[in-house]
XYZ file of C-alpha atoms in Angstrom:
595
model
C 10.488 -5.768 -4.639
C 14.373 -7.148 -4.196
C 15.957 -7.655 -7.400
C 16.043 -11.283 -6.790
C 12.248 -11.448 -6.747
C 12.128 -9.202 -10.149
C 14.586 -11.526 -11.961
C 12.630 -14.876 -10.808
C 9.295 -12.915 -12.141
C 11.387 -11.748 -15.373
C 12.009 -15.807 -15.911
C 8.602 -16.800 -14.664
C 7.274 -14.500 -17.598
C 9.576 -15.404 -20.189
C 8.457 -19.439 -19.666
C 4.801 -18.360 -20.182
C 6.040 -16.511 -23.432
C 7.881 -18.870 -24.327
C 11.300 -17.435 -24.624
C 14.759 -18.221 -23.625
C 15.143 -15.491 -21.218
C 12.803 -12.391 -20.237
C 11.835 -10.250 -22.839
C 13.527 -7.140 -22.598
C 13.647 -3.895 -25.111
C 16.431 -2.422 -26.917
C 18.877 0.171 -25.182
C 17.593 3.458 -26.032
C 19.063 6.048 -27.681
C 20.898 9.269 -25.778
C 18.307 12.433 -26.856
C 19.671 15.275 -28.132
C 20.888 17.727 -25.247
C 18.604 20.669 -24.253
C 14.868 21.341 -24.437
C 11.754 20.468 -23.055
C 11.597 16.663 -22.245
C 7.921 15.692 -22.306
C 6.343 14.249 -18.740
C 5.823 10.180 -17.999
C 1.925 9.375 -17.328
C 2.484 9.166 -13.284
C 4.891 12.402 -13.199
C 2.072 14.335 -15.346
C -0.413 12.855 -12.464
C 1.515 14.328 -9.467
C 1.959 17.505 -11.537
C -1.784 17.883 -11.650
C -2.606 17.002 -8.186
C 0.591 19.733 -7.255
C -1.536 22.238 -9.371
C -4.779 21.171 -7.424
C -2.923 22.368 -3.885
C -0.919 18.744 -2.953
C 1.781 20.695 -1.368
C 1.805 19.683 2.173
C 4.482 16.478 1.683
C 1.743 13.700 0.882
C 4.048 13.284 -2.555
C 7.445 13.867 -1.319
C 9.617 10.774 0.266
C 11.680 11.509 2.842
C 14.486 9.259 4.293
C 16.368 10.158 7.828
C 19.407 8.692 9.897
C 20.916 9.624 13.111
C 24.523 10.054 12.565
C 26.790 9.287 15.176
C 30.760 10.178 14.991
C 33.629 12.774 13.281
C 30.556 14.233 10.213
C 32.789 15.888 7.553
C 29.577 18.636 6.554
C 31.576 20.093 3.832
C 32.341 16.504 2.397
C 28.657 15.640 2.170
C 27.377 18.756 1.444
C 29.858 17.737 -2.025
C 28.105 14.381 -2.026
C 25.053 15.550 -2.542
C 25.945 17.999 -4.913
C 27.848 15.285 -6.662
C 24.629 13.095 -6.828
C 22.734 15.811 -7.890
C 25.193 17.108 -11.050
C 25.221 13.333 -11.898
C 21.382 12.440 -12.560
C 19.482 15.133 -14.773
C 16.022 13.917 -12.860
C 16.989 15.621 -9.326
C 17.400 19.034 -11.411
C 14.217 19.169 -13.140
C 11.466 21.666 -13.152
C 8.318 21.917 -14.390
C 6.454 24.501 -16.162
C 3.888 24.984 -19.085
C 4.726 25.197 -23.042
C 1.688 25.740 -24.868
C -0.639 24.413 -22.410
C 1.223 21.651 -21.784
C 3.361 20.268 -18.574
C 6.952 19.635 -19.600
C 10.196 19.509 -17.165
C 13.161 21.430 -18.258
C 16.339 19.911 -16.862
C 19.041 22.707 -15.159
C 22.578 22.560 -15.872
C 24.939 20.590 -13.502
C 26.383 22.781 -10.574
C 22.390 23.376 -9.523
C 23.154 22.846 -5.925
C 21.198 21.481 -3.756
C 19.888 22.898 -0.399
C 21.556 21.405 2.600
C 20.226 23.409 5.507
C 21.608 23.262 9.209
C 19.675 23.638 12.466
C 21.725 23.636 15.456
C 19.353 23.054 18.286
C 22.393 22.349 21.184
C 21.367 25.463 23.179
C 17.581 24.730 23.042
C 15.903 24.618 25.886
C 14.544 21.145 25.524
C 16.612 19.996 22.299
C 15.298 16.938 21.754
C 11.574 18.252 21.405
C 12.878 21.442 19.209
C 14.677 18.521 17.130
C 11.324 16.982 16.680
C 9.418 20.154 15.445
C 12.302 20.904 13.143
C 11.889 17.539 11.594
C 7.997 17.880 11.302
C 8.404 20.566 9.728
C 10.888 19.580 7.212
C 8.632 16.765 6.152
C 5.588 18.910 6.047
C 7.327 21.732 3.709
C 6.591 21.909 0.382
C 8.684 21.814 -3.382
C 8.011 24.396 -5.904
C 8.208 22.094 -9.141
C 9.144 25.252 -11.056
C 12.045 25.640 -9.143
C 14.996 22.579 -9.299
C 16.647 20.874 -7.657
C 13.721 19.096 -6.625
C 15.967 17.295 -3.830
C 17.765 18.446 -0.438
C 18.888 17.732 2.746
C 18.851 19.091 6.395
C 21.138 18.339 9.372
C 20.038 18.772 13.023
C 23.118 19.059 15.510
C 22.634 17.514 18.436
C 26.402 17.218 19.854
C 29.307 17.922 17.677
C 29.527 14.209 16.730
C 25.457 14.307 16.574
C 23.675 14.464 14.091
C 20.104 14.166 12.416
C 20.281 13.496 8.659
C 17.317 14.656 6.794
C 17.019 13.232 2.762
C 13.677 14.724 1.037
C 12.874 14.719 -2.698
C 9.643 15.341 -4.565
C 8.174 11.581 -6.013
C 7.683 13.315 -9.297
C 11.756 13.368 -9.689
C 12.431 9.969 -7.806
C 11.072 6.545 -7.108
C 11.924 4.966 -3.664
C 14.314 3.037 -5.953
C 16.266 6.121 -7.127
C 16.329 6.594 -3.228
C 17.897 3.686 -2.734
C 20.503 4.726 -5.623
C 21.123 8.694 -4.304
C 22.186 6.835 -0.815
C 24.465 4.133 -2.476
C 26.133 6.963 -4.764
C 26.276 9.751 -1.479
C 28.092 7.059 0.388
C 30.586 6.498 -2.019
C 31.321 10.422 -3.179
C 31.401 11.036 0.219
C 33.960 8.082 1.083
C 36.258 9.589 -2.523
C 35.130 7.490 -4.737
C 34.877 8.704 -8.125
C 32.025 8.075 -10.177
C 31.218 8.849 -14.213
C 29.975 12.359 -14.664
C 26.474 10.384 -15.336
C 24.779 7.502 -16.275
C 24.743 5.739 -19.101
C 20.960 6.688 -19.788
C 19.333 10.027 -18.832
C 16.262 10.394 -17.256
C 15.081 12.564 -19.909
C 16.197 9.833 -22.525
C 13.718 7.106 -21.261
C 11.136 10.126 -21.121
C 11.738 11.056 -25.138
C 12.240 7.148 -25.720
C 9.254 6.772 -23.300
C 7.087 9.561 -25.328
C 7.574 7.981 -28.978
C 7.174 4.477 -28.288
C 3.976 2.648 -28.827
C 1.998 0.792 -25.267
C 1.705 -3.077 -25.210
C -1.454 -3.949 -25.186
C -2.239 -3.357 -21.353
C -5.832 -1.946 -21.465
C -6.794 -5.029 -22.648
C -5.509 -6.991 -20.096
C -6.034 -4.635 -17.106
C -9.978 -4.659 -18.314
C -10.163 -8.138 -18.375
C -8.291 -8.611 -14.922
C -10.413 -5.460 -13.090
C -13.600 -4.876 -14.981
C -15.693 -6.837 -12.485
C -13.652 -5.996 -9.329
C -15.387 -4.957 -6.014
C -15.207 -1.157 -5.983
C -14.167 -0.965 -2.137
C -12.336 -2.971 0.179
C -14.465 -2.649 3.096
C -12.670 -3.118 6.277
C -14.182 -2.350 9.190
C -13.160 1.084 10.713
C -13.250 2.567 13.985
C -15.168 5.456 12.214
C -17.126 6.186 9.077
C -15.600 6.949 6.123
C -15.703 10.897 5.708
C -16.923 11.647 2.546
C -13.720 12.929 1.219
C -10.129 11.985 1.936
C -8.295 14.079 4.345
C -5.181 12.325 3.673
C -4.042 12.719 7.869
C -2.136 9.326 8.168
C -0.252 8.009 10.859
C 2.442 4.786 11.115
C 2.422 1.773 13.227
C 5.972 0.052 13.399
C 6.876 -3.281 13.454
C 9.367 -6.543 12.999
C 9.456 -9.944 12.039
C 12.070 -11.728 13.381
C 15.176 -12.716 12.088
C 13.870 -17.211 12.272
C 11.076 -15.969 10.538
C 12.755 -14.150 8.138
C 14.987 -17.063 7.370
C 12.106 -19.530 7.591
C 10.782 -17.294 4.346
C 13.625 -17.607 2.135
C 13.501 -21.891 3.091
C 10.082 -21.436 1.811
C 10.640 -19.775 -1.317
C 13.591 -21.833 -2.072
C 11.441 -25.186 -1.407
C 8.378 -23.526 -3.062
C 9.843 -22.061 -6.386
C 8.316 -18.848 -5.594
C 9.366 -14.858 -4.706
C 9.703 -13.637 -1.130
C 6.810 -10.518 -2.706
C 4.631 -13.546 -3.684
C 4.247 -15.112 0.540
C 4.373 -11.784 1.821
C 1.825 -10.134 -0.305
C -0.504 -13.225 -0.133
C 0.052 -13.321 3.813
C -1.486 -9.739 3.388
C -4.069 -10.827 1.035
C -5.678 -13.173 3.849
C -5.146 -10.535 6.198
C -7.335 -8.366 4.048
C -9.693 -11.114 3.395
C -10.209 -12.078 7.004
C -11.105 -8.574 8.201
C -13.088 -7.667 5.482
C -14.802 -10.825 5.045
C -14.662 -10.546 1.511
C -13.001 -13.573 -0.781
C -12.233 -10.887 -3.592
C -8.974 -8.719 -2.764
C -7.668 -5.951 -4.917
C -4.582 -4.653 -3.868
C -1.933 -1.635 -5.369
C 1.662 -2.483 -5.728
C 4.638 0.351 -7.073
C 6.080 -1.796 -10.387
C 9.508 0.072 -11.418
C 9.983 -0.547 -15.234
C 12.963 -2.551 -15.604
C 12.477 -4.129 -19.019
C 14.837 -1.290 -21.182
C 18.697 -1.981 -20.198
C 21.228 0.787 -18.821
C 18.584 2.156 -16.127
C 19.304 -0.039 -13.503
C 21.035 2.944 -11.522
C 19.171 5.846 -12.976
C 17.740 8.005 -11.127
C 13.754 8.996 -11.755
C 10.342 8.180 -11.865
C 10.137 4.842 -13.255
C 7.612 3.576 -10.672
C 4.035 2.871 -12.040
C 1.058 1.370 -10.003
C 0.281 -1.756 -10.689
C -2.879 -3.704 -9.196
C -2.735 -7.257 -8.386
C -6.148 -9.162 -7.756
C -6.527 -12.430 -5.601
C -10.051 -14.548 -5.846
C -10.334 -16.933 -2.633
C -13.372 -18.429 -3.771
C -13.390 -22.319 -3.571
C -11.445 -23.211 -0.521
C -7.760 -22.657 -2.456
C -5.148 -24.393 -0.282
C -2.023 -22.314 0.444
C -0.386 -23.452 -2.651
C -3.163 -22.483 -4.619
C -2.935 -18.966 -3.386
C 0.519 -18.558 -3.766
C 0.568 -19.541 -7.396
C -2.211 -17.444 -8.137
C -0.578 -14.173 -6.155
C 2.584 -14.710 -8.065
C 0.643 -15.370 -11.728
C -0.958 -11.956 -11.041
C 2.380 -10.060 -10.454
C 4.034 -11.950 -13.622
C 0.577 -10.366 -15.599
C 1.108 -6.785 -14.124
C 5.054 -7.031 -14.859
C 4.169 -7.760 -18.153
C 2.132 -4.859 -18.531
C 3.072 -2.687 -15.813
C 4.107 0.322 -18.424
C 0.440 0.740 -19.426
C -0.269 4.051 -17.344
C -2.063 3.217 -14.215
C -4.595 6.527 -14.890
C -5.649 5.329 -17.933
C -6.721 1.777 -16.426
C -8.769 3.641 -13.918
C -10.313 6.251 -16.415
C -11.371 2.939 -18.727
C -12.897 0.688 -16.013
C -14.564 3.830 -15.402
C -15.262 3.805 -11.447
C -18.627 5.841 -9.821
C -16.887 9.386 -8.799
C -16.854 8.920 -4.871
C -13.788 11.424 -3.011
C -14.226 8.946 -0.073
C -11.882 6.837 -1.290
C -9.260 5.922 -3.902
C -10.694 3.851 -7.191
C -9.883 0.684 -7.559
C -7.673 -0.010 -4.435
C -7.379 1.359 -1.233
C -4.450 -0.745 0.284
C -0.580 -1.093 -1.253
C 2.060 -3.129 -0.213
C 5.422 -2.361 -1.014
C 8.948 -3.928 -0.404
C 11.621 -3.499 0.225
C 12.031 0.103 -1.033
C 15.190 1.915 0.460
C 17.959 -0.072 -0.412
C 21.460 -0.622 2.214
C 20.326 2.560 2.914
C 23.449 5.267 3.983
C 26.801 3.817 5.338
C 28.839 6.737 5.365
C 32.334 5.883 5.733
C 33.932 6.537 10.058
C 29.983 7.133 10.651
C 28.103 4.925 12.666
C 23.991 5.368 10.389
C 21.000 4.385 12.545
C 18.267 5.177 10.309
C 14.789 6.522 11.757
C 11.687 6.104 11.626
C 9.935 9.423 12.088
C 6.227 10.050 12.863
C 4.252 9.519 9.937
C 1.346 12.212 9.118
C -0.067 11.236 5.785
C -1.934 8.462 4.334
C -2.739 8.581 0.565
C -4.388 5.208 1.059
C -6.759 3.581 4.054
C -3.629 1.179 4.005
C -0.268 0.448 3.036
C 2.329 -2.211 4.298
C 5.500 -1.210 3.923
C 8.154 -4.322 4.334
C 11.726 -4.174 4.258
C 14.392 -7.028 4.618
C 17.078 -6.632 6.984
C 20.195 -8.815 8.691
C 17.516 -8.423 11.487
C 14.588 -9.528 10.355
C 12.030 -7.869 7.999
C 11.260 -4.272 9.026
C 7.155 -3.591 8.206
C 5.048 -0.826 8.695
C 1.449 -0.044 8.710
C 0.434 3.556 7.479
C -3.488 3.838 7.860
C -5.921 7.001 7.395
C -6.145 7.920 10.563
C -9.893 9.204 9.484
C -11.208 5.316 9.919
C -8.450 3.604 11.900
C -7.362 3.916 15.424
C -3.304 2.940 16.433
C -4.738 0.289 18.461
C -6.908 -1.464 15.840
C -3.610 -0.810 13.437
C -1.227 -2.612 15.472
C -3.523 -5.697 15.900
C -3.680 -5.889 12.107
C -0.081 -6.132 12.329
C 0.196 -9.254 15.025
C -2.531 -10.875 12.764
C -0.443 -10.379 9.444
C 2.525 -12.111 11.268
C 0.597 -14.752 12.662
C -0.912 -15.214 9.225
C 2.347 -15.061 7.703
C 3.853 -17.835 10.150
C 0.671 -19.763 9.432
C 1.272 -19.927 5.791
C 4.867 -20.772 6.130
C 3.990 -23.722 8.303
C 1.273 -25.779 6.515
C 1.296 -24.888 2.492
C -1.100 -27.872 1.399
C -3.318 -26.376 4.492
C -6.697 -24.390 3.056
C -6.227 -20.844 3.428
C -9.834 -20.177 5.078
C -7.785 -23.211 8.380
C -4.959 -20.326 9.300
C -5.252 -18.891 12.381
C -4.522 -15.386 12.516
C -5.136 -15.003 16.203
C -2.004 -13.987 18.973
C -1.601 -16.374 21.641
C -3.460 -13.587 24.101
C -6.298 -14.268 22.231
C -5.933 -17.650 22.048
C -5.686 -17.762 25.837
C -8.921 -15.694 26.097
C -11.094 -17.984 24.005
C -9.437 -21.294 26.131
C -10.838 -18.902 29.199
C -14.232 -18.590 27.888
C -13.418 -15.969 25.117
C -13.441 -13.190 27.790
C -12.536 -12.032 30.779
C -13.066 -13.663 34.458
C -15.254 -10.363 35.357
C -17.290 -9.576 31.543
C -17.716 -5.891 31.754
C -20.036 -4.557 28.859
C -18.833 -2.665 25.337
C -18.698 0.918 26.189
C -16.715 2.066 23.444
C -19.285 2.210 20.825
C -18.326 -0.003 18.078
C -20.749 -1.420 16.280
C -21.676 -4.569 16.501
C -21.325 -5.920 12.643
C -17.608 -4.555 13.508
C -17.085 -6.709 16.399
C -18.400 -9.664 14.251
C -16.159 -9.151 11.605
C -12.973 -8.496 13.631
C -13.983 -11.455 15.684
C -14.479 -13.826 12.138
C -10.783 -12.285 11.158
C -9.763 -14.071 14.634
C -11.054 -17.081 14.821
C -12.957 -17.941 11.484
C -13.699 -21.884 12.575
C -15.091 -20.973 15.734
C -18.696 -21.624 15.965
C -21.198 -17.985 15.377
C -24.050 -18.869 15.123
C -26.510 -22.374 15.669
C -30.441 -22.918 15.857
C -32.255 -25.890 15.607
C -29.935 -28.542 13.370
C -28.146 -25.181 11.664
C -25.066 -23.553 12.511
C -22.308 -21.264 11.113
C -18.962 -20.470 12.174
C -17.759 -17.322 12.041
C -15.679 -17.644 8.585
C -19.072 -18.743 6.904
C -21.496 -16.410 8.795
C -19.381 -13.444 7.473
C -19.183 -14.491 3.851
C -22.648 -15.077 3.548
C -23.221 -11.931 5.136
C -21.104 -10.101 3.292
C -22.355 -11.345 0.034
C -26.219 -10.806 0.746
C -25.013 -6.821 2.238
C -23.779 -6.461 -1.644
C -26.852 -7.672 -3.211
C -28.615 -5.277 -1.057
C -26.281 -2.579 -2.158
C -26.663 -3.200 -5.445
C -30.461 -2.787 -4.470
C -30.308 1.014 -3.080
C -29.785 -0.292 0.250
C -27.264 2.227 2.689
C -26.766 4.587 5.166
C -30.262 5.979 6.679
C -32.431 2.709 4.633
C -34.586 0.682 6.514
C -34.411 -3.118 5.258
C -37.365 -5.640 6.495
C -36.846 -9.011 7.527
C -39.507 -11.352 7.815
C -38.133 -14.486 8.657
C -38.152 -16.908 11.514
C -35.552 -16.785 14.157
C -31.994 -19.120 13.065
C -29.359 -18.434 11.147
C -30.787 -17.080 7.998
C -32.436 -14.732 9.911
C -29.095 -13.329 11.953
C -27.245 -13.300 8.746
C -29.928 -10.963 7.262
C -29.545 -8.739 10.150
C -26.057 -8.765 9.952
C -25.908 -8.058 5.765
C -28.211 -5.156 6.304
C -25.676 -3.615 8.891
C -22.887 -4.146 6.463
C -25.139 -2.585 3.940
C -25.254 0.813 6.297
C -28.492 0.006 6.521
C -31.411 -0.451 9.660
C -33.342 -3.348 9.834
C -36.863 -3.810 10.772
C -37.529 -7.553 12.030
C -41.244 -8.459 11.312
C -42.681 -11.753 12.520
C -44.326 -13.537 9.755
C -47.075 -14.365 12.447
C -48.517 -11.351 13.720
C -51.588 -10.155 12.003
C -51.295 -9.000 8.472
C -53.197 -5.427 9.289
C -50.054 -4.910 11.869
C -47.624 -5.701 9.050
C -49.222 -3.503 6.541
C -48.968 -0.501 9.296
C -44.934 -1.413 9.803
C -44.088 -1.572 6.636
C -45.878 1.896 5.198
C -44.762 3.286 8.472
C -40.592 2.238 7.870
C -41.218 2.354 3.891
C -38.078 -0.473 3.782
C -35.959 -0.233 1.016
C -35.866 -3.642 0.980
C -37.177 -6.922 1.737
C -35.600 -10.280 3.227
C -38.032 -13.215 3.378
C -38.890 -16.843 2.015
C -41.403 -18.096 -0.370
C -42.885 -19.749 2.633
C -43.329 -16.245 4.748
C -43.789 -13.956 2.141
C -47.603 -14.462 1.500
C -47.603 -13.487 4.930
């Protein structure tokens, strides 16, 4: 989130309380030097999950430019030192006192690694480039052993270079990122900076430690309680039942008119440049998944204490942010709901994410993640490096891990806004991804064009498509699906498309797409909540028409197989079905169910 949007939410949340300006705590106090600094909730949750084997760089962020021009090493390799001896958080490590985690911070002049491959007389240097950087962002941190931060420079050509920045998330926030590059630019251009900060990481931690939470599990039950347990996109495959945590990235940009169409918008509108873009992914999510209730994650730095604007740490907590589009809200009405729900988690972002999930107290399931299994984040990595005679072109490497089914990733830019998809690549294939990207643009230039339009009238679908559907909604020569994919998939991907195109119609009844999915995906819940899923047999005795398709359709949503019975055939015929299939379920009418 750009500090522009977290100062409009800071006076967005000090007019609902009632206050002059945002409320903000006291400065806290410098802790004495030395010892044991007790762990924050989310760095004691990475600590565990490093202790459970997470090794392989699902938690470690990793930032890389190709440098082009004169590279003083020795000038950075005292940069990042610098940065290092300045912020206490890069040299912590962790160990046990008394059965508990703490992190013990190491004296300044704990250098960091910054390791050099020279790959120039490589046979194919370009492809031993690659596997050196795979490998860098594959290798794991000992938290035991600080600095938990370093750096690695491929040379290509002597005024070549790859520029590799990793640390481990339990010592930084993508923020803090953002602050290591804006402080290894300037030590390395000769400017001087304080010896540290203000404010310590280890001070908010002590400060952090003794000071009471606001009342969030109050509100975070009340927002979440009754939220659906699974967002339930369709996939290319099923869900494995455990995570495997193999990701992969699709890349992509908005361009720079649309970019600048956005901040028109928000000036016009009154509201945050997070608020349209994480709504524009809301309907995105809604559209695919046909469901009208949308949970989705969002990283929440705490900013409310002053003097750690440019600390360096693990600040970040997950916050959730919930969107009902129930009721045919207009535009407007989503927008003001999407930002209401950020000014609520701001408020109580500090309440630790873990014990929100442990108190709404989600079914166990190691398919997927409780709560949420999509994030959005903004605008993460700051100006990113400008290193002073060096011309910076960052990259975008391969990604290779997931922790959720799916996160957009959005950053702004002179260009444009940079985005980017990761997905699990367990349910999602790059091609599905990378549609889900043209329809979040086309949603988001949707939005920006009609805000008093209803939300369920956007068109998400490309022009291509568009063009298909003016041509008969397929090709001059049909050729049959051979892929495989089910058919309730094609359904839904086709309602995310073109939701007021006509689905279904029998007799005087008919249903376009956006309808036939809700109601579809509302009776496949129902039957859920009735036993109904993979390997059950649901009956259907109803006539042919729409009720009838959308029954067929739930139960497929439901995992389930359906077993049509025709209320007319004989009843010893019916008997003999249904002890045969023994149905988990039944769908019929009053009228038919004498039958």
């Amino acid at each position: 989130m750009t500090q522009q949007d977290r100062d409009r939410l800071f006076k967005l949340l000090a007019a609902r309380s009632g206050l002059a300006t945002a409320t903000r705590e006291s400065a806290i106090p410098r802790r004495p030097t030395g010892g044991p600094v007790p762990l924050l909730p989310a760095q004691r949750q990475l600590w565990f999950l490093d202790r459970l084997g997470a090794r392989d760089g699902v938690y470690t962020i990793t930032q890389s430019w190709r440098l082009s021009g004169a590279l003083d090493v020795a000038a950075l390799r005292r940069a990042l030192a610098a940065v290092v001896d300045r912020h206490e958080a890069l040299r912590a490590g962790f160990e046990e006192l008394e059965g508990e985690p703490v992190q013990v911070m190491a004296p300044p002049g704990t250098a960091p690694e910054l390791s050099i491959v020279d790959v120039r007389h490589a046979a194919r240097p370009r492809d031993r480039a690659d596997a050196v950087l795979a490998a860098e962002r594959a290798r794991p941190f000992d938290l035991a052993e600080p600095p938990l931060v370093r750096g690695l420079l491929v040379v290509l050509a002597p005024d070549v270079h790859l520029f590799v920045l990793t640390a481990h998330h339990i010592v930084a926030d993508a923020a803090s990122v953002g602050i290591m590059l804006r402080e290894l630019t300037e030590h390395y251009g000769g400017t001087a900076l304080p010896s540290e900060p203000p404010v310590q990481y280890g001070d908010y931690a002590v400060w952090h430690a003794g000071h009471p939470l606001d009342a969030g599990e109050k509100y975070w039950h009340e927002t979440l309680h009754d939220a659906p347990a699974l967002l339930e996109l369709p996939t290319d495959r099923p869900r494995p039942p455990a995570e495997s945590f193999r990701g992969d990235g699709h890349s992509f940009v908005i361009p720079a008119e649309r970019a600048a169409e956005l901040a028109e918008f928000c000036r016009r509108h009154g509201v945050t440049a997070n608020t349209v873009l994480l709504s524009a992914y809301v309907l995105l999510l809604a559209r695919h998944s046909g469901q009208d209730d949308v949970v989705v994650g969002m990283p929440m730095r705490d900013e409310t204490v002053p003097g750690i604007e440019n600390c360096v740490g693990m600040f970040a907590n997950t916050v959730a942010v919930r969107t009902r589009l129930r009721g045919e809200p207009t535009v407007t009405e989503l927008l003001t709901q999407v930002q209401e729900a950020c000014v609520g988690a701001l408020e109580h972002q500090r309440y630790p994410w873990e014990r929100v999930a442990r108190s709404l107290r989600p079914a166990r399931d190691l398919s997927h993640n409780p709560v949420f299994q999509v994030m959005f984040v903004l605008n993460a990595t700051g100006d990113g490096l400008r290193l002073p005679g060096i011309d910076a072109e960052w990259l975008d490497l391969p990604v290779t891990t997931a922790r959720f089914d799916l996160t957009l990733a959005l950053a702004t830019t002179p260009d444009g806004i940079e985005g980017r998809l990761d997905y699990a690549t367990d349910l999602f294939d790059a091609k599905t991804v990378a549609r889900l990207a043209e329809h979040y643009e086309q949603l988001l230039r949707a939005l920006l064009a009609a805000p008093e339009a209803p939300v369920s009238r956007l068109d998400a679908s490309t022009e291509a498509e568009r063009r298909r559907l003016r041509d008969g909604g397929h090709p001059a020569a049909p050729a049959p699906v051979t892929d495989g994919t089910p058919v309730h998939v094609l359904i839904t991907r086709q309602a995310a498309e073109t939701p007021a195109a006509l689905a279904v119609t029998e007799g005087g009844e008919s249903l376009t797409y956006a309808e036939l999915i809700t109601r579809a995906n509302g009776l496949a819940a129902r039957l859920r909540e009735h036993g109904v899923g993979r390997g059950s047999v649901v009956a259907l005795g109803l006539p042919a028409g729409c009720a009838a398709f959308t029954s067929l359709l739930a139960t497929l949503l439901a995992g389930g197989a359906y077993l049509p019975l025709d209320p007319g055939h004989p009843h010893a015929r019916l008997d003999s079905l249904l002890a045969d299939a023994a149905p988990a379920a039944l769908i019929t009418t009053r009228e038919h169910s004498a039958a």
